[in-house]
Tab-separated table of C-alpha atoms and ligand atoms in Angstrom:
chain	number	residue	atom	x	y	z
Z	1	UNK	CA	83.519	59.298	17.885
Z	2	UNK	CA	80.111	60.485	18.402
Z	3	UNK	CA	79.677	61.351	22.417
Z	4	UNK	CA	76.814	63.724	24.193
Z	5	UNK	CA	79.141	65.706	26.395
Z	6	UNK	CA	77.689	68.193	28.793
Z	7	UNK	CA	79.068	71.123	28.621
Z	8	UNK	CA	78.622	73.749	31.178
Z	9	UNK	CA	76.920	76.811	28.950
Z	10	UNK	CA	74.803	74.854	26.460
Z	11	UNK	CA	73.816	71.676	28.702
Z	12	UNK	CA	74.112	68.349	26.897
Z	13	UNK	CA	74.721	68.196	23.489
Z	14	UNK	CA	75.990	65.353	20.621
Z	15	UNK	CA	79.563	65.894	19.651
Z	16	UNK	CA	81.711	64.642	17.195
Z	17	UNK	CA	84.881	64.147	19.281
Z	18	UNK	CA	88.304	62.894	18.718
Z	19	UNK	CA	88.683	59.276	18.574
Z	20	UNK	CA	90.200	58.176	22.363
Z	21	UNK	CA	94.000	57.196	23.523
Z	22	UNK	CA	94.439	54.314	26.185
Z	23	UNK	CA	96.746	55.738	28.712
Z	24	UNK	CA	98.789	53.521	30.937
Z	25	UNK	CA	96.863	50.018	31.632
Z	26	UNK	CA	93.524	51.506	29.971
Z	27	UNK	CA	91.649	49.586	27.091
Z	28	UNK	CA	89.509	51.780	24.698
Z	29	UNK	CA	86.485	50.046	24.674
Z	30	UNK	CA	83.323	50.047	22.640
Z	31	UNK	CA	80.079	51.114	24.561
Z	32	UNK	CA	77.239	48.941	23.931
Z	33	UNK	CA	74.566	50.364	26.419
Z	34	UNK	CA	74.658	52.933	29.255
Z	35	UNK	CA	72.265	53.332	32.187
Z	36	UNK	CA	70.838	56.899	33.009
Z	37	UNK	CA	70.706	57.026	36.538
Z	38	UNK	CA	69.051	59.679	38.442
Z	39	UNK	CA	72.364	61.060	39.946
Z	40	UNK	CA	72.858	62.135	35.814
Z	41	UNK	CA	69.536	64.303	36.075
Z	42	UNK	CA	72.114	67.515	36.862
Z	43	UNK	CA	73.617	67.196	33.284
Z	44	UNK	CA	70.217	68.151	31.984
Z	45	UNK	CA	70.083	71.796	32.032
Z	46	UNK	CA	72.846	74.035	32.189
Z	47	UNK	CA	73.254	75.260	35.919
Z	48	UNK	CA	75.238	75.410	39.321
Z	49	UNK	CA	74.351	72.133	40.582
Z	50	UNK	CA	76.740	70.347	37.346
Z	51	UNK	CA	80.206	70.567	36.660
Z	52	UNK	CA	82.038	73.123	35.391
Z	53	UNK	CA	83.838	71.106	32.912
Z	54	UNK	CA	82.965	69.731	29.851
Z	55	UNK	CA	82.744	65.984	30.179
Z	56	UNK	CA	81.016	62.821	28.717
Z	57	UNK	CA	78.429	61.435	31.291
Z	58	UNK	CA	77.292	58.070	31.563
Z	59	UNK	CA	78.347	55.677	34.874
Z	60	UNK	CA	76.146	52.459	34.131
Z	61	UNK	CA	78.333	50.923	31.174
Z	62	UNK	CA	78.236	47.421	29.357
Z	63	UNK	CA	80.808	47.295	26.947
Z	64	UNK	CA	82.702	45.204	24.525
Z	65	UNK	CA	86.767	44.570	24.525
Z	66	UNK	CA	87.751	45.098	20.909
Z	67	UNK	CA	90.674	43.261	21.426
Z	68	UNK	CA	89.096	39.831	22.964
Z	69	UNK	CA	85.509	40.774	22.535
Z	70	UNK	CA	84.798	39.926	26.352
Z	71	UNK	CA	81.375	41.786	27.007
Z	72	UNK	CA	81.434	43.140	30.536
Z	73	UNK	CA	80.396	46.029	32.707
Z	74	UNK	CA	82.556	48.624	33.827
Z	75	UNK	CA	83.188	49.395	37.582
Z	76	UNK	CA	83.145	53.344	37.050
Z	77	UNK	CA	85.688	53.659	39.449
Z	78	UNK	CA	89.128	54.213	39.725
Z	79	UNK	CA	91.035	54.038	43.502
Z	80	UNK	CA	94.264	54.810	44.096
Z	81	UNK	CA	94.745	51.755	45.903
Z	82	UNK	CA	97.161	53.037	48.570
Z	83	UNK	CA	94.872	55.520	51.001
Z	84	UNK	CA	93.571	53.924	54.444
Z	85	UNK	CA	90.047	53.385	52.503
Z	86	UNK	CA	91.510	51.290	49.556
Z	87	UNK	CA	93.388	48.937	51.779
Z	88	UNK	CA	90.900	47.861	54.330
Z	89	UNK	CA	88.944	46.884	50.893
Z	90	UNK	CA	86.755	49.712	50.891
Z	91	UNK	CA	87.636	51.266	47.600
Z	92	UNK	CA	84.441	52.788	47.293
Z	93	UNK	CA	85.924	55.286	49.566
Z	94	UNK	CA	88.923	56.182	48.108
Z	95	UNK	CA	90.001	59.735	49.053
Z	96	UNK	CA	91.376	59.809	45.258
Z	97	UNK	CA	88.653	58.319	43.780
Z	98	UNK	CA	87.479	59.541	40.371
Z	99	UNK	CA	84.342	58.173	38.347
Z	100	UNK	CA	83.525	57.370	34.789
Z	101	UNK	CA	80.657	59.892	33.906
Z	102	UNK	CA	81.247	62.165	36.904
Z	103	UNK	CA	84.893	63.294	36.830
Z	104	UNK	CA	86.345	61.153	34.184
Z	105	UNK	CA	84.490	60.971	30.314
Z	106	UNK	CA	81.804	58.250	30.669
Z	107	UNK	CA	79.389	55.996	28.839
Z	108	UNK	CA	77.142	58.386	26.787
Z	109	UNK	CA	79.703	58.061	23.599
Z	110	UNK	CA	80.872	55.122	21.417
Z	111	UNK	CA	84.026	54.573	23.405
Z	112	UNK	CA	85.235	54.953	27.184
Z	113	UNK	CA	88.543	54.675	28.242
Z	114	UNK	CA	89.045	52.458	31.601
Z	115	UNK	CA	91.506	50.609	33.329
Z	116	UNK	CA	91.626	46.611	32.329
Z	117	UNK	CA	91.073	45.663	35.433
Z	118	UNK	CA	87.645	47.428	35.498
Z	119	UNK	CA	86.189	45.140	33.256
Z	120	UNK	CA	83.819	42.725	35.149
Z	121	UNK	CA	82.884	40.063	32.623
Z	122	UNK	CA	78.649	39.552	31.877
Z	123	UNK	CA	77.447	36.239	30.914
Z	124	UNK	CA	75.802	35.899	27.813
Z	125	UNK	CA	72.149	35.610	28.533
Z	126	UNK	CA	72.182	38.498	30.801
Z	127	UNK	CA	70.788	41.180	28.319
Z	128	UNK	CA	72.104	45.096	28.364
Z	129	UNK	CA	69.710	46.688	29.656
Z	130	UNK	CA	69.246	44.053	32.648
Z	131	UNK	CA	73.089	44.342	32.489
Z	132	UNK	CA	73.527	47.925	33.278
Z	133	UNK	CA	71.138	47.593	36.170
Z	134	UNK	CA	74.648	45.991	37.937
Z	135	UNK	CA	75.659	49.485	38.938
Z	136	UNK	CA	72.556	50.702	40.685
Z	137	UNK	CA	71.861	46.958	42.296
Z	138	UNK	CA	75.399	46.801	43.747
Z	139	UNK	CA	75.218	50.767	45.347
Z	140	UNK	CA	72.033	48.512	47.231
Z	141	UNK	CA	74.051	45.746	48.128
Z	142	UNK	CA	76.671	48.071	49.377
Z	143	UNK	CA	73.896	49.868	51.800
Z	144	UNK	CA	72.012	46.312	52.942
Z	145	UNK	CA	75.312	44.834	53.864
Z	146	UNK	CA	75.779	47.988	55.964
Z	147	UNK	CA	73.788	45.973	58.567
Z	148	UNK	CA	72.148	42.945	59.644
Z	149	UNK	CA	69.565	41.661	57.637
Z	150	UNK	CA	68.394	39.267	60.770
Z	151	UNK	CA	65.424	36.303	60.290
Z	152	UNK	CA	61.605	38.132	60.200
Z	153	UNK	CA	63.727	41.858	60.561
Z	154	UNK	CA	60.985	44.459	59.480
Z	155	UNK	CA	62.378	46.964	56.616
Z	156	UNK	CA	61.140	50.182	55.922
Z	157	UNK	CA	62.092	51.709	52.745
Z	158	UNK	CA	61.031	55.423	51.885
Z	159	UNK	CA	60.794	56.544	48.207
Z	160	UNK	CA	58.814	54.407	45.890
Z	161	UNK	CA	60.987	55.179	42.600
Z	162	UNK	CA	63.157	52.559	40.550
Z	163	UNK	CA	65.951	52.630	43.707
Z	164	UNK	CA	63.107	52.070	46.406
Z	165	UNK	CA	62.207	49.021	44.359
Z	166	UNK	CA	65.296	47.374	44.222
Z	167	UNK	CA	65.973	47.306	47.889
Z	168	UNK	CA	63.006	46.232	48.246
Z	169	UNK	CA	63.555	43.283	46.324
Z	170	UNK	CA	66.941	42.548	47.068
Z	171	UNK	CA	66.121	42.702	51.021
Z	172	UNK	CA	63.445	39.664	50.719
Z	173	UNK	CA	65.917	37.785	48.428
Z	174	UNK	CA	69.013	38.008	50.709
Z	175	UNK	CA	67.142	37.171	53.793
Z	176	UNK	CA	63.854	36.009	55.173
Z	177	UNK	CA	62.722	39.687	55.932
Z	178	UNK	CA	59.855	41.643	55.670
Z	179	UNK	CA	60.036	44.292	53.557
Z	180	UNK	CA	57.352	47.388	52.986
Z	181	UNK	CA	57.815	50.337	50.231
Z	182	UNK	CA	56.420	53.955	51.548
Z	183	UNK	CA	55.739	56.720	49.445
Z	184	UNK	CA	52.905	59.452	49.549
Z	185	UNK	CA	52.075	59.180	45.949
Z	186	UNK	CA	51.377	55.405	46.345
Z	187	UNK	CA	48.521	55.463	44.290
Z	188	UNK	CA	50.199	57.024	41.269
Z	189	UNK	CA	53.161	53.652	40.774
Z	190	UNK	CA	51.402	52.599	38.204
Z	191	UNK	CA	54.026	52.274	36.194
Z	192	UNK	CA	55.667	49.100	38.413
Z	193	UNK	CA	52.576	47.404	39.717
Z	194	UNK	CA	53.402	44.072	37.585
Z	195	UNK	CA	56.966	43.974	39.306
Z	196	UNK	CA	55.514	44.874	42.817
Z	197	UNK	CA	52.742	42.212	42.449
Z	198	UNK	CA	55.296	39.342	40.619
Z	199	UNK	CA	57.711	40.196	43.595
Z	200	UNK	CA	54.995	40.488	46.198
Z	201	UNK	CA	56.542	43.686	47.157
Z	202	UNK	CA	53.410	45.817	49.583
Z	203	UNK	CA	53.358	49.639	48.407
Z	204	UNK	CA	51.576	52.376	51.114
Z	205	UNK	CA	51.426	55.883	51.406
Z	206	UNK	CA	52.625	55.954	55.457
Z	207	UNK	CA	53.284	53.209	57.838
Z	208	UNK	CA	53.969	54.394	61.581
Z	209	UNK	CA	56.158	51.252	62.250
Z	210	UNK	CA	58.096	49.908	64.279
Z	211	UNK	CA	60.733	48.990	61.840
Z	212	UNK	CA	63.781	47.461	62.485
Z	213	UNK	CA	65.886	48.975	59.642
Z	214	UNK	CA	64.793	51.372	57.307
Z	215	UNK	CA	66.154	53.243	54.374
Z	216	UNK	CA	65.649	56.639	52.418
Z	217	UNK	CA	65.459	55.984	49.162
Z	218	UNK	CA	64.603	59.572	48.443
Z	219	UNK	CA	66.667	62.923	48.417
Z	220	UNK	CA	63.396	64.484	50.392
Z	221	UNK	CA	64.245	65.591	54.090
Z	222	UNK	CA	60.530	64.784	55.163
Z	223	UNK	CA	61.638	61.281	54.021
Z	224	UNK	CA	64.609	60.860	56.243
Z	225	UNK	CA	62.476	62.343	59.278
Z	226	UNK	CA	59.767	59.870	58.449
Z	227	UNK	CA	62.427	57.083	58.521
Z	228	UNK	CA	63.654	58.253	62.073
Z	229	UNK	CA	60.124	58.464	63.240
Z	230	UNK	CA	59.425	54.762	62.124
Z	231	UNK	CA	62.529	53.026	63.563
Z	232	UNK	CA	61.745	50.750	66.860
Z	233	UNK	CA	63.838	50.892	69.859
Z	234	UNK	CA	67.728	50.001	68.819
Z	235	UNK	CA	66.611	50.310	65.017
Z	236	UNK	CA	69.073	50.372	62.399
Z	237	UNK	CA	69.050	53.702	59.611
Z	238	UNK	CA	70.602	53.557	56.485
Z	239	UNK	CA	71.157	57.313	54.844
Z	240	UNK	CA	71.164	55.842	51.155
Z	241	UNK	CA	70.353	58.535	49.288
Z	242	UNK	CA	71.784	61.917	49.391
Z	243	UNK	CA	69.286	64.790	51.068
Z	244	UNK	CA	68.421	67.647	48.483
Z	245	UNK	CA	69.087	71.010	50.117
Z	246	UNK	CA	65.531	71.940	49.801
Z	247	UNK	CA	65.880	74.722	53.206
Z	248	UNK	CA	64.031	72.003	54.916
Z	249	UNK	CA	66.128	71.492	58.515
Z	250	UNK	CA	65.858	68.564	60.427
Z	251	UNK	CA	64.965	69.799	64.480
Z	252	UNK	CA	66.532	68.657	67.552
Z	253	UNK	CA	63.142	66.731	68.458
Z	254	UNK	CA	63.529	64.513	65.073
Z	255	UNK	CA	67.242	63.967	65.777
Z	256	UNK	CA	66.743	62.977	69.455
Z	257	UNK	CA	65.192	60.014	68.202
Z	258	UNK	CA	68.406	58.327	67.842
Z	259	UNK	CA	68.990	59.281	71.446
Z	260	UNK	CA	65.910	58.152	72.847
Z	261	UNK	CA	65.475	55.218	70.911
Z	262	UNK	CA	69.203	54.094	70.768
Z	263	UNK	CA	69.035	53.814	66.743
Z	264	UNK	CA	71.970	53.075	64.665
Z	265	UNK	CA	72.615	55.108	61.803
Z	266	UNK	CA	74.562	54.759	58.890
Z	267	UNK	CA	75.786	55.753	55.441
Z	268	UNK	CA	76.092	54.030	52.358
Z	269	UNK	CA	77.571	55.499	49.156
Z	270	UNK	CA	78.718	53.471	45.738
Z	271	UNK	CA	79.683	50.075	45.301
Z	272	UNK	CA	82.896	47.779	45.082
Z	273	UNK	CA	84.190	46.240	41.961
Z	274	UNK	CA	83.463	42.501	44.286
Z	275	UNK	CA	79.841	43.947	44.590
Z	276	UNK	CA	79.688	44.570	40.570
Z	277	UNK	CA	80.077	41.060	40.773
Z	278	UNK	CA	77.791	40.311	43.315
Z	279	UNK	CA	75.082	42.290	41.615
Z	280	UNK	CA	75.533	40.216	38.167
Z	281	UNK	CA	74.589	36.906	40.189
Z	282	UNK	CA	71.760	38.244	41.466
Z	283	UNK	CA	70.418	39.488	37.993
Z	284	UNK	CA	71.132	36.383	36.813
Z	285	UNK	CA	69.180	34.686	39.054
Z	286	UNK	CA	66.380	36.998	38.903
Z	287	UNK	CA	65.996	38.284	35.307
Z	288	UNK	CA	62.420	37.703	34.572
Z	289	UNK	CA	61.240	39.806	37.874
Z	290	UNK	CA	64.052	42.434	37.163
Z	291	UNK	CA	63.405	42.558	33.915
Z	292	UNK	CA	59.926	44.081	34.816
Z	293	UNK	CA	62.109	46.922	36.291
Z	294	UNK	CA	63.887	47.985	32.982
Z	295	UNK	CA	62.504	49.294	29.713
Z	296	UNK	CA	63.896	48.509	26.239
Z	297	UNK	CA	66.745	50.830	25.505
Z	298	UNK	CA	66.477	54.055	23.662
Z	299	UNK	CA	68.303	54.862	20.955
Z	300	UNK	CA	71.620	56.953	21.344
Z	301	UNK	CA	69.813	59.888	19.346
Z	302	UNK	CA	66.700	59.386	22.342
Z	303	UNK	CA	69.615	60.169	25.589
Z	304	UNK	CA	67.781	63.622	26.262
Z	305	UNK	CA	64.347	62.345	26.136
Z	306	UNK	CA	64.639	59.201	27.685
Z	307	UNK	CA	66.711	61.294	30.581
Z	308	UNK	CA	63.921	63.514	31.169
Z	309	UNK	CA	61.703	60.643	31.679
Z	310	UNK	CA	64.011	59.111	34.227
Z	311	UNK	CA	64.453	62.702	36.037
Z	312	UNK	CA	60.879	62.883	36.148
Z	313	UNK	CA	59.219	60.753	39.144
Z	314	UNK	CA	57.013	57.423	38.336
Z	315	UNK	CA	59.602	56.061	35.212
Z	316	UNK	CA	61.605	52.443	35.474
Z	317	UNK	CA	65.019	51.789	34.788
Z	318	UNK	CA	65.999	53.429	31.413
Z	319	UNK	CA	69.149	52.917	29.119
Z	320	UNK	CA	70.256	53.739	26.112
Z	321	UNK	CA	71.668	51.208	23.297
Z	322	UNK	CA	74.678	51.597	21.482
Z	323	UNK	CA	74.678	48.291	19.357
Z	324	UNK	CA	73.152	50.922	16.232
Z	325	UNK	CA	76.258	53.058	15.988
Z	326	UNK	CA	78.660	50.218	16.486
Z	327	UNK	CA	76.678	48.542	13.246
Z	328	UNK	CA	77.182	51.780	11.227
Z	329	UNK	CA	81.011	51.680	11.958
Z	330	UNK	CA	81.289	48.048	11.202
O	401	ZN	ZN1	74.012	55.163	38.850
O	402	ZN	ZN1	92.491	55.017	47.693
């Protein structure tokens, strides 16, 4: 099968691989699109911040069963379903847990192996590339239900790219809240100003606040600071994203905000197979406005260039189609 497989001393590059074995309760299925997210932007360039491994990446997958030809999306995880995590239902933080595209082979390839039970089904007018936006809109589900999204609550997010819009949107739809977008390169978003104006989403370069929740939507530390600035008294934080270890520290004055100002802070990292689900109702319900959010898929040959594009700030959703190579084998 044809697969781009990064591999750790020449980066990511198209492969002609051996064709794949279920193991156990897996199905072999057939790819139809994959999502590049910006947590695949390591896999670009050959370097110490990948893996050492060779391996197929790709975590945002819509597939086909080539048994029953269900068309679903993979949850890209797999949970041992025994640890402390898995049983109080958070399988998200299984201490086992291993991901499709990060430690497992993933979605950039013509077939991923995955447990059966991983298969969350897609209804039919739901196209891929809204599809594979399930991934990314249930790891925002996972961090709004992190806390209460109460009647008028103010919400702060920081980071204006594809992630900062989302929670944007997803906030005002789950709950009568007011919700702002903050970035300093306001002015250059372009790029999303029909979905910001068709979702009446408001877009600044700095707000002082108060906020009542906020959320970093953006690996910079400057970010999270700003979010700790903004919070009110008893505000609630949510540390979405990941911080990039840019040497930037975070002093005790910054910190002793949550001291001062009694704020709540909190972490939020993947999604649930139930949130999968949860995220497919919503992009049901709102695929004309989301579908401002997601360009046409590439081409499989266009994976490289089309990642770049994501890596780089100021690009929407991006995915790349399968459906020509599957036509080819047919
Ligand atoms: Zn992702
Ligand atoms: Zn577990």
């Amino acid at each position: 099968m044809n697969a781009w497989r990064f591999e750790p001393d020449s980066g990511l590059v198209l492969r002609s691989l051996p064709e794949l074995h279920p193991q156990g309760h897996e199905i072999v299925f057939d790819v139809l699109a994959c999502g590049l997210c910006r947590s695949d932007c390591r896999f670009l360039r050959p370097d110490a911040t990948a893996t050492a491994k060779a391996i197929i990446p790709g975590h945002e997958i819509v597939v086909a069963d080539p048994g029953s030809g269900a068309r679903g999306i993979l949850w890209p995880g797999r949970a041992c379903g025994a640890c402390a995590s898995c049983r109080q239902g958070r399988e998200n933080l299984c201490r086992r847990m291993a991901v499709l595209g990060v430690d497992r082979d993933g979605g950039f390839a013509e077939r991923v192996a995955a447990p059966a039970e991983n298969l969350i089904p897609v209804k039919a007018g739901i196209p891929d590339r809204l599809a594979v936006l399930a991934e990314p809109v249930a790891c925002c589900l996972n961090a709004l239900q992190q806390v209460q999204l109460e009647e008028h609550a103010r919400i702060a997010i920081f980071g204006a790219g594809p992630f900062g819009h989302l929670f944007a949107f997803l906030a005002t739809r789950l709950g009568p809240v007011r919700a702002v977008l903050i970035d300093p390169d306001a002015d250059r978003k372009q790029i999303t100003r029909s979905f910001r104006d068709a979702a009446a989403i408001p877009l600044v370069e700095r707000h002082a606040g108060p906020f009542d929740i906020a959320i970093n939507a953006t690996s910079s530390p400057t970010g999270f600071a700003q979010m700790l600035a903004a919070l009110g008294p008893g505000g609630r934080g949510i540390l979405f994203s990941g911080l990039r270890p840019t040497g930037a520290t975070l002093t005790a004055e910054q910190l002793n905000a949550i001291h001062y100002r009694q704020l709540h802070l909190v972490g939020a990292f993947g999604q649930t197979r139930a949130q999968i689900g949860q995220a497919l109702d919503l992009i049901d319900k709102h695929r004309d406005t989301l579908s401002l959010l997601a360009d046409e898929p590439g081409n499989f040959a266009s994976l490289p260039v089309r990642l770049a594009q994501r890596c780089a700030r100021d690009t929407l959703f991006q995915s790349i189609s399968l459906a020509p190579w599957a036509a080819c084998a047919k």
